[in-house]
Amino acid sequence: MRRTSRDIRTANRYDVLRRIIAASPVSRQEVAAATGLSLATVATLVGELLDLGMLTEVGFEDSDGGRPRGLIAVDAAGGALIGVDVAETYVHVELFDLALNVLARADEELRPADSRPEEVVAHIADAVRSVVEQSGVPDERVLGVGVSMPGQVDREGGVSVYAPNWDWHDVPLLDLLAERVPYPLYLDNPLRACTVAELWFGAARGREDVVVVNLGTGVGAGLALGGALHRGITNSAGEWGHTTLVLDGRPCHCGNRGCVETYVGAPGIMQNLRELSPHSPLLHPDDQTATIAALAAAVAEGDHVAVAALQETARCLGAAVADLVNLLNPEMIVLSSWVAARLGQPLLHAVREQVARHALRRPLDAVEIVLSPIPSDPVSLGAATFALKGALASVGQKTAGRSATARRTNGAAGTPAGVAPSTTARTVRSTPS
Amino acid sequence: MRRTSRDIRTANRYDVLRRIIAASPVSRQEVAAATGLSLATVATLVGELLDLGMLTEVGFEDSDGGRPRGLIAVDAAGGALIGVDVAETYVHVELFDLALNVLARADEELRPADSRPEEVVAHIADAVRSVVEQSGVPDERVLGVGVSMPGQVDREGGVSVYAPNWDWHDVPLLDLLAERVPYPLYLDNPLRACTVAELWFGAARGREDVVVVNLGTGVGAGLALGGALHRGITNSAGEWGHTTLVLDGRPCHCGNRGCVETYVGAPGIMQNLRELSPHSPLLHPDDQTATIAALAAAVAEGDHVAVAALQETARCLGAAVADLVNLLNPEMIVLSSWVAARLGQPLLHAVREQVARHALRRPLDAVEIVLSPIPSDPVSLGAATFALKGALASVGQKTAGRSATARRTNGAAGTPAGVAPSTTARTVRSTPS
Ligand SMILES: [Zn+2]
Ligand SMILES: [Zn+2]
């Protein structure tokens, strides 16, 4: 897995654009300082991005005593990106400008009976069409669509390898989607999408070693180590939800027993509540969302059973988060996704207390534990950044660029590595700056 | 934590030398292909290392149709490196030539009563003096001494932050050592030393994502992610021994309960045996080494209690190794250190079986689990490579180079970042090539 100079160039281009998006307007000198790249390299990469209409020159700033420095900013109108958040119960899609502002949103509900691949693909395609129509962005300005799928995905192959809640195995999702969605497509999973969103726009900006703990129906951990995503050798790193907290404990759908997820995922929290009070009025047996909301409201009112259920959840979660602290020695742990957002500060405080009981002193002293500050959906935001990264990988290829995950709009079989539609590459270049 | 271009240059120099040590003799073209660096960069770095006498030109090879390529090799006589493995019960020191062949060894026993810092330092200094005398290497050719200390270390500060078995806290080890040892000193811990040894010389050569599981009195996991050591934000990553396997389980000296170490460290294995058979003749209550050796011998003879104790240990170890597989998705897990070496193949087979029961399919399919193939002590070998890396960091500095962890030989207080003795830098340059 050697990195070629082409990979390094793409990574540098992405890093430069990311810093400019985060801090527009900004000078080349500041970008060089923030990225550790030489000023000459930054100037070259900025020149390319200016030519592509992704950046624009916006004036000058005085530098102490020296000559004024040119300032550059992202050109928000330089392209549109779409982020697709597929979850167990919904499809949520957002369309962003190049500054990653949301221009349009669309939602589709997924009922348990709707979970065949063709049906999920139809919902995604409808929602993507809806955001493009709402925004009025012409097709040729859509640089790409990032799709976050729960479970394990093979991003190079565009395959949903295993989606436990739907019992999907090896579904060629991008091939199916390419028949319905006329833009370059990029597949990944929500752990990685959330983590990138925190690194770019959230609590982890400028950090190197961060774990984003995703608390929803399923749970997992997005790992940013040394400033970059750690994906693992087959893109399935982060399955912290299926690490053992209680040897021989609660059965898990993965086949193991005592997995972290069975104690702190939404169904696990419902079980914690049920074990404390089998007939609690807070329990909505078929509705996780309603139960977690009722639990949060009851905790706020000081209800004893609710507080005890929160404490028991925090006890398990604290021990499992301490495992991440001891094993990885990160500088920050971000609690993300809907269960963390609902249970909020009371959960955060209880978890901090429990982590302090379980973790070793030195890594404990080095770590901050925070709630995600991202107000909108971090998964669709993160998915859109994957599309941006994909689009940057094809920059500088004169003809239609080969890209690991971008797919032909015609979904042609026999092109497993896919080819980005040439219209996209052309479009980027013809966008006025 | 931006990397400066100087950091990158040091890392590249180290990577180039590492490939040459692994594959001498080798052409610059092969080194460029193996490292992903440009041929021009490799040529420059090789030139520096030739000037320093660390490499030597050894002839030419034919290249298909082209002109012959120059071959380079490490100059084994270009310097000596010392690796110090400090463990709970001994100090083991090896002196290596630049090709990392062992030229001399020395051992000192540490009795429980000898564990004050001054005493441990005296044992280290005696053993270091012994290997230098045995080898006949002149002082000025010793490029540095890498010291591996159990527990948590602050490598920049040269401090043993926490050595649980001796109850050391914040011991300024390198300052104490610098008064007795006249060479540049570099501190780290055995998890990282073992991991580097596997990456350079062991099972993990050429691998990117590897976990080295250290099974001794204490247990831990060295993490190589993306081809480099993951140290964490305060160099304490890898404390897998203190992750929770059994919530509310066996008490651990770290203050937590149910830590992995309490089930699979040598004292934990003794406890597993005791719970199966309280008066087993295999148990030597005050001697871990003798108990593990007796257990291994009894397993080989098919003794039922011994096999059951091994199985119970493997059941716990398998679940805990599966946690590493699910969380990190590595391509390889190496079982290392003395308990793994003693219990050998029977332990390996039982662990593989148990990991398969606990891990998710996709990361399980991607991982190989093996025993360390390194025949000698991987900790002193790894510690010596830290000294080599430190020596390379001062290359190119005209005067005595500032180095993060190298210490003055006079141990002067008030120089927390230390300064490599100028003799070293001079020596390297004056060594004949
Ligand atoms: Zn599970
Ligand atoms: Zn412990």
Coordinates of C-alpha atoms in Angstrom, one line a residue, chain A residues 18-428:
Chain A
R18 CA -10.0 22.0 3.4
R19 CA -8.0 24.7 5.1
I20 CA -9.2 27.4 2.8
I21 CA -12.9 26.3 3.3
A22 CA -12.3 26.4 7.0
A23 CA -10.7 29.8 7.1
S24 CA -11.7 31.8 3.9
P25 CA -10.4 34.4 3.2
V26 CA -6.8 33.3 3.8
S27 CA -3.4 34.0 2.4
R28 CA -1.2 31.3 0.7
Q29 CA 1.3 31.9 3.5
E30 CA -1.3 31.0 6.2
V31 CA -2.3 27.9 4.3
A32 CA 1.4 26.8 4.0
A33 CA 1.8 27.3 7.8
A34 CA -1.4 25.4 8.6
T35 CA -0.6 22.4 6.3
G36 CA 3.1 22.2 6.7
L37 CA 3.5 22.3 2.9
S38 CA 6.0 24.6 1.3
L39 CA 4.8 27.9 0.0
A40 CA 5.7 26.9 -3.6
T41 CA 3.6 23.7 -3.3
V42 CA 0.7 25.7 -1.9
A43 CA 0.9 28.3 -4.6
T44 CA 0.8 25.5 -7.3
L45 CA -2.1 23.8 -5.8
V46 CA -4.0 27.1 -5.3
G47 CA -3.3 27.9 -8.9
E48 CA -5.0 24.7 -10.0
L49 CA -8.0 25.2 -7.8
L50 CA -8.3 28.8 -9.1
D51 CA -8.2 27.5 -12.7
L52 CA -11.0 25.1 -11.8
G53 CA -13.2 27.9 -10.4
M54 CA -13.2 26.3 -6.9
L55 CA -11.3 29.3 -5.4
T56 CA -11.4 33.0 -6.1
E57 CA -9.0 35.9 -5.4
V58 CA -10.6 38.3 -3.0
G59 CA -8.1 41.1 -2.3
F60 CA -5.0 41.7 -0.3
E61 CA -3.9 42.0 3.3
D62 CA -1.0 43.9 4.7
S63 CA 1.8 41.9 6.1
D64 CA 4.0 43.4 8.7
G65 CA 6.4 45.6 6.8
G66 CA 6.3 43.3 3.7
R67 CA 4.4 43.6 0.5
P68 CA 0.6 42.9 0.7
R69 CA -0.4 39.3 0.5
G70 CA -3.1 38.0 -1.9
L71 CA -6.1 36.6 -0.1
I72 CA -8.0 33.6 -1.5
A73 CA -11.4 32.2 -0.6
V74 CA -13.5 29.3 -1.7
D75 CA -15.9 30.1 -4.5
A76 CA -19.1 28.9 -3.0
A77 CA -20.7 28.9 -6.5
G78 CA -17.8 26.8 -7.9
G79 CA -19.7 23.6 -7.7
A80 CA -22.3 21.7 -5.7
L81 CA -21.9 18.5 -3.5
I82 CA -24.6 16.1 -2.3
G83 CA -24.4 14.2 0.9
V84 CA -26.7 11.2 1.4
D85 CA -27.2 9.8 5.0
V86 CA -28.9 6.4 4.7
A87 CA -30.0 5.1 8.2
E88 CA -32.1 2.2 9.4
T89 CA -35.3 4.3 9.3
Y90 CA -34.7 7.2 6.8
V91 CA -32.8 8.6 3.9
H92 CA -31.7 12.2 4.5
V93 CA -30.1 14.1 1.7
E94 CA -28.5 17.6 1.6
L95 CA -27.1 19.6 -1.2
F96 CA -24.2 21.9 -0.4
D97 CA -22.3 24.7 -2.2
L98 CA -18.5 24.5 -2.2
A99 CA -18.3 26.4 1.1
L100 CA -20.3 23.5 2.5
N101 CA -23.4 25.6 3.2
V102 CA -26.7 23.7 2.9
L103 CA -28.7 24.8 -0.1
A104 CA -31.5 22.1 0.0
R105 CA -32.6 19.2 2.0
A106 CA -34.9 16.2 1.3
D107 CA -36.0 13.3 3.5
E108 CA -37.5 9.9 2.7
E109 CA -38.9 7.5 5.3
L110 CA -37.8 3.9 5.2
R111 CA -40.3 1.5 6.6
P112 CA -39.0 -2.0 7.6
A113 CA -41.0 -3.4 4.7
D114 CA -39.1 -1.1 2.3
S115 CA -35.6 -2.3 2.9
R116 CA -34.8 -4.3 -0.2
P117 CA -31.9 -2.7 -2.1
E118 CA -34.0 -1.6 -5.1
E119 CA -36.4 0.2 -2.7
V120 CA -33.6 1.9 -0.8
V121 CA -32.0 3.0 -4.1
A122 CA -35.3 4.4 -5.3
H123 CA -35.6 6.5 -2.2
I124 CA -32.1 7.8 -2.5
A125 CA -32.6 8.7 -6.2
D126 CA -35.8 10.5 -5.4
A127 CA -34.3 12.5 -2.6
V128 CA -31.2 13.4 -4.8
R129 CA -33.5 14.6 -7.6
S130 CA -35.5 16.6 -5.1
V131 CA -32.5 18.6 -3.7
V132 CA -31.1 19.3 -7.2
E133 CA -34.5 20.6 -8.3
Q134 CA -35.0 22.7 -5.1
S135 CA -31.6 24.3 -5.4
G136 CA -31.8 25.0 -9.1
V137 CA -28.2 24.0 -9.6
P138 CA -27.6 22.7 -13.1
D139 CA -26.7 19.1 -13.4
E140 CA -23.3 19.7 -14.8
R141 CA -22.3 21.7 -11.7
V142 CA -22.9 18.8 -9.3
L143 CA -19.4 17.5 -8.6
G144 CA -20.5 14.3 -6.9
V145 CA -22.7 12.5 -4.4
G146 CA -21.3 10.9 -1.3
V147 CA -23.4 8.1 0.1
S148 CA -23.1 7.0 3.7
M149 CA -24.5 3.4 4.3
P150 CA -24.8 1.9 7.7
G151 CA -22.7 -1.3 8.3
Q152 CA -19.6 -2.4 6.5
V153 CA -18.9 -1.1 3.0
D154 CA -16.3 -1.9 0.4
R155 CA -15.7 1.6 -0.9
E156 CA -13.4 0.7 -3.8
G157 CA -16.0 -1.8 -5.1
G158 CA -19.0 0.3 -4.2
V159 CA -20.5 -2.6 -2.3
S160 CA -22.6 -2.7 0.9
V161 CA -20.8 -5.7 2.4
Y162 CA -23.0 -6.2 5.5
A163 CA -25.9 -4.1 6.7
P164 CA -26.9 -5.9 9.8
N165 CA -30.3 -4.3 10.4
W166 CA -31.5 -5.2 6.9
D167 CA -29.5 -8.4 6.5
W168 CA -27.9 -7.1 3.3
H169 CA -24.9 -9.0 2.2
D170 CA -22.6 -7.9 -0.7
V171 CA -25.2 -5.6 -2.4
P172 CA -23.6 -3.8 -5.4
L173 CA -25.1 -0.5 -4.2
L174 CA -23.2 1.9 -6.5
D175 CA -24.0 -0.1 -9.6
L176 CA -27.7 0.0 -8.7
L177 CA -27.5 3.7 -7.9
A178 CA -25.6 4.6 -11.0
E179 CA -28.6 3.5 -13.1
R180 CA -30.7 6.2 -11.4
V181 CA -28.3 9.0 -10.3
P182 CA -26.5 10.9 -13.0
Y183 CA -23.5 12.1 -10.9
P184 CA -20.3 10.6 -9.7
L185 CA -21.0 8.5 -6.7
Y186 CA -18.8 7.8 -3.6
L187 CA -19.7 5.2 -1.0
D188 CA -18.6 5.1 2.7
N189 CA -20.1 4.6 6.1
P190 CA -21.5 6.9 8.8
L191 CA -18.6 6.4 11.2
R192 CA -16.2 7.9 8.7
A193 CA -18.6 10.6 7.6
C194 CA -19.2 11.8 11.1
T195 CA -15.5 11.8 11.9
V196 CA -14.6 13.8 8.8
A197 CA -17.4 16.3 9.7
E198 CA -15.9 16.8 13.2
L199 CA -12.4 17.2 11.8
W200 CA -13.5 19.8 9.2
F201 CA -16.3 21.7 11.0
G202 CA -16.9 20.3 14.5
A203 CA -15.1 19.8 17.8
A204 CA -12.0 18.2 16.3
R205 CA -10.9 21.1 14.0
G206 CA -7.1 21.2 14.0
R207 CA -6.8 18.0 16.1
E208 CA -4.7 15.0 15.3
D209 CA -5.9 12.0 17.4
V210 CA -9.6 12.0 17.8
V211 CA -12.3 9.3 18.3
V212 CA -15.9 10.1 17.3
V213 CA -18.2 7.8 19.2
N214 CA -21.5 7.3 17.4
L215 CA -24.4 6.5 19.6
G216 CA -27.6 5.5 17.7
T217 CA -29.4 2.3 17.1
G218 CA -26.0 0.8 16.4
V219 CA -22.8 2.2 17.9
G220 CA -19.3 2.6 16.5
A221 CA -16.2 4.7 16.7
G222 CA -14.7 6.8 13.9
L223 CA -10.9 7.0 14.3
A224 CA -8.8 10.0 13.2
L225 CA -5.2 9.1 14.0
G226 CA -2.3 11.4 13.1
G227 CA -4.8 13.8 11.5
A228 CA -6.2 11.3 9.0
L229 CA -9.0 8.7 9.1
H230 CA -7.9 5.3 10.1
R231 CA -9.9 2.9 7.9
G232 CA -8.2 -0.4 8.5
I233 CA -7.0 -2.8 5.9
T234 CA -10.5 -3.5 4.5
N235 CA -12.3 -0.2 5.5
S236 CA -14.0 -1.8 8.5
A237 CA -12.1 -0.3 11.4
G238 CA -14.2 1.3 14.1
E239 CA -16.5 -1.6 15.1
W240 CA -16.1 -0.6 18.8
G241 CA -19.8 -1.5 19.2
H242 CA -18.8 -5.1 18.7
T243 CA -16.0 -5.2 21.2
T244 CA -16.7 -7.2 24.4
L245 CA -17.6 -5.3 27.5
V246 CA -19.1 -8.3 29.4
L247 CA -17.6 -11.7 28.6
D248 CA -20.6 -14.0 28.1
G249 CA -23.0 -11.1 28.5
R250 CA -26.1 -10.0 26.5
P251 CA -26.4 -11.7 23.1
C252 CA -25.7 -9.5 20.1
H253 CA -26.9 -9.8 16.5
C254 CA -23.3 -10.1 15.4
G255 CA -23.1 -13.5 17.0
N256 CA -20.8 -12.4 19.9
R257 CA -22.1 -11.9 23.5
G258 CA -21.6 -8.9 25.7
C259 CA -20.9 -6.4 22.9
V260 CA -20.7 -2.7 23.9
E261 CA -23.7 -2.0 21.5
T262 CA -26.0 -4.3 23.5
Y263 CA -25.6 -2.0 26.5
V264 CA -25.4 1.5 25.0
G265 CA -27.1 1.4 21.6
A266 CA -30.7 2.6 21.7
P267 CA -32.2 -0.9 22.1
G268 CA -29.5 -1.6 24.8
I269 CA -30.6 1.5 26.7
M270 CA -34.2 0.3 26.5
Q271 CA -33.1 -3.0 28.0
N272 CA -31.3 -1.2 30.8
L273 CA -34.5 0.7 31.5
R274 CA -36.6 -2.5 31.3
E275 CA -34.3 -4.3 33.8
L276 CA -34.7 -1.5 36.3
S277 CA -38.5 -1.1 35.7
P278 CA -40.1 -3.7 33.4
H279 CA -43.4 -1.7 33.1
S280 CA -41.9 1.8 33.0
P281 CA -44.2 4.3 31.2
L282 CA -41.1 5.7 29.5
L283 CA -40.8 2.5 27.4
H284 CA -42.3 2.6 23.9
P285 CA -41.5 -1.0 22.9
D286 CA -41.6 -0.5 19.2
D287 CA -40.2 3.1 19.1
Q288 CA -36.6 3.7 20.0
T289 CA -36.8 7.4 19.2
A290 CA -39.9 7.9 21.5
T291 CA -38.3 6.0 24.3
I292 CA -35.0 7.9 24.3
A293 CA -36.9 11.2 24.1
A294 CA -39.1 10.2 27.0
L295 CA -36.0 9.1 29.0
A296 CA -34.3 12.4 28.3
A297 CA -37.4 14.4 29.4
A298 CA -37.8 12.3 32.6
V299 CA -34.1 12.7 33.5
A300 CA -34.6 16.5 33.2
E301 CA -37.4 16.2 35.7
G302 CA -35.3 14.1 38.1
D303 CA -37.4 11.0 37.7
H304 CA -35.6 8.3 39.8
V305 CA -35.9 5.4 37.4
A306 CA -34.9 7.5 34.4
V307 CA -31.8 8.8 36.3
A308 CA -30.9 5.2 37.3
A309 CA -31.2 4.1 33.7
L310 CA -29.0 6.9 32.5
Q311 CA -26.5 6.1 35.2
E312 CA -26.4 2.4 34.3
T313 CA -26.0 3.3 30.6
A314 CA -23.2 5.8 31.5
R315 CA -21.5 3.1 33.6
C316 CA -21.3 0.8 30.6
L317 CA -20.5 3.6 28.2
G318 CA -17.9 5.0 30.5
A319 CA -16.0 1.7 30.8
A320 CA -16.1 1.3 27.0
V321 CA -15.0 4.8 26.3
A322 CA -12.2 4.3 28.8
D323 CA -11.1 1.4 26.7
L324 CA -10.7 3.8 23.7
V325 CA -8.8 6.2 26.0
N326 CA -6.4 3.5 27.2
L327 CA -5.8 1.8 23.9
L328 CA -5.6 4.9 21.6
N329 CA -4.6 7.8 23.9
P330 CA -6.6 10.3 21.9
E331 CA -6.7 14.0 22.7
M332 CA -10.5 14.2 22.2
I333 CA -13.5 11.9 22.2
V334 CA -16.7 13.4 20.6
L335 CA -20.1 11.9 21.4
S336 CA -22.2 12.1 18.3
S337 CA -25.4 10.9 16.6
W338 CA -29.0 11.1 17.8
V339 CA -28.8 9.2 21.1
A340 CA -26.0 11.4 22.3
A341 CA -27.8 14.6 21.1
R342 CA -31.0 13.6 22.9
L343 CA -29.5 12.6 26.2
G344 CA -27.1 15.6 26.0
Q345 CA -25.4 17.1 29.0
P346 CA -26.6 14.7 31.7
L347 CA -25.2 11.8 29.7
L348 CA -21.9 13.7 29.0
H349 CA -21.4 14.4 32.7
A350 CA -22.2 10.9 33.8
V351 CA -19.9 9.5 31.1
R352 CA -17.0 11.8 32.1
E353 CA -17.3 10.6 35.7
Q354 CA -17.3 7.0 34.7
V355 CA -14.4 7.3 32.3
A356 CA -12.4 8.8 35.2
R357 CA -13.1 5.7 37.3
H358 CA -11.9 3.3 34.6
A359 CA -9.1 5.0 32.6
L360 CA -5.4 5.2 33.4
R361 CA -4.2 8.5 34.7
R362 CA -1.9 9.6 31.9
P363 CA -4.2 9.1 28.9
L364 CA -7.1 10.4 31.0
D365 CA -5.4 13.6 31.7
A366 CA -4.7 14.1 28.0
V367 CA -8.3 13.6 26.8
E368 CA -11.3 15.9 26.4
I369 CA -14.7 14.4 26.2
V370 CA -17.3 16.6 24.4
L371 CA -20.7 16.4 22.7
S372 CA -20.7 17.0 18.9
P373 CA -21.3 20.8 18.3
I374 CA -22.5 20.2 14.7
P375 CA -26.0 21.6 14.6
S376 CA -27.1 19.9 11.4
D377 CA -26.7 16.3 10.2
P378 CA -22.9 15.4 10.4
V379 CA -23.3 12.3 8.3
S380 CA -24.6 14.1 5.2
L381 CA -22.0 16.8 5.7
G382 CA -19.2 14.2 6.0
A383 CA -20.6 12.3 3.0
A384 CA -20.5 15.5 0.9
T385 CA -16.8 15.9 1.8
F386 CA -16.1 12.4 0.4
A387 CA -17.6 13.6 -2.9
L388 CA -15.4 16.6 -2.8
K389 CA -12.3 14.5 -2.2
G390 CA -13.3 12.3 -5.1
A391 CA -13.8 15.3 -7.4
L392 CA -10.3 16.5 -6.4
A393 CA -8.8 13.2 -7.2
S394 CA -9.8 13.7 -10.9
V395 CA -8.3 17.2 -11.1
G396 CA -5.4 17.5 -13.5
Q397 CA -6.5 14.5 -15.6
K398 CA -7.0 15.9 -19.0
T399 CA -9.6 13.4 -20.1
A400 CA -12.2 11.7 -18.0
G401 CA -10.3 10.7 -14.9
R402 CA -10.3 7.2 -13.5
S403 CA -11.3 7.3 -9.9
A404 CA -11.5 4.5 -7.4
T405 CA -15.1 4.9 -6.6
A406 CA -16.7 7.2 -9.0
R407 CA -19.1 5.4 -11.3
R408 CA -20.3 5.9 -14.9
T409 CA -23.7 7.4 -15.0
N410 CA -24.8 4.6 -17.3
G411 CA -23.8 2.0 -14.7
A412 CA -22.0 0.0 -17.4
A413 CA -21.1 -3.4 -16.1
G414 CA -17.5 -4.5 -16.5
T415 CA -15.9 -1.3 -15.3
P416 CA -15.4 -2.2 -11.7
A417 CA -13.1 0.7 -10.9
G418 CA -15.5 3.1 -12.6
V419 CA -14.8 6.3 -14.6
A420 CA -15.9 9.7 -13.6
P421 CA -18.2 11.2 -16.3
S422 CA -16.2 13.5 -18.5
T423 CA -18.9 16.1 -18.2
T424 CA -18.0 16.6 -14.6
A425 CA -14.4 17.3 -15.3
R426 CA -15.3 19.6 -18.1
T427 CA -17.9 21.3 -16.0
V428 CA -15.6 22.2 -13.2

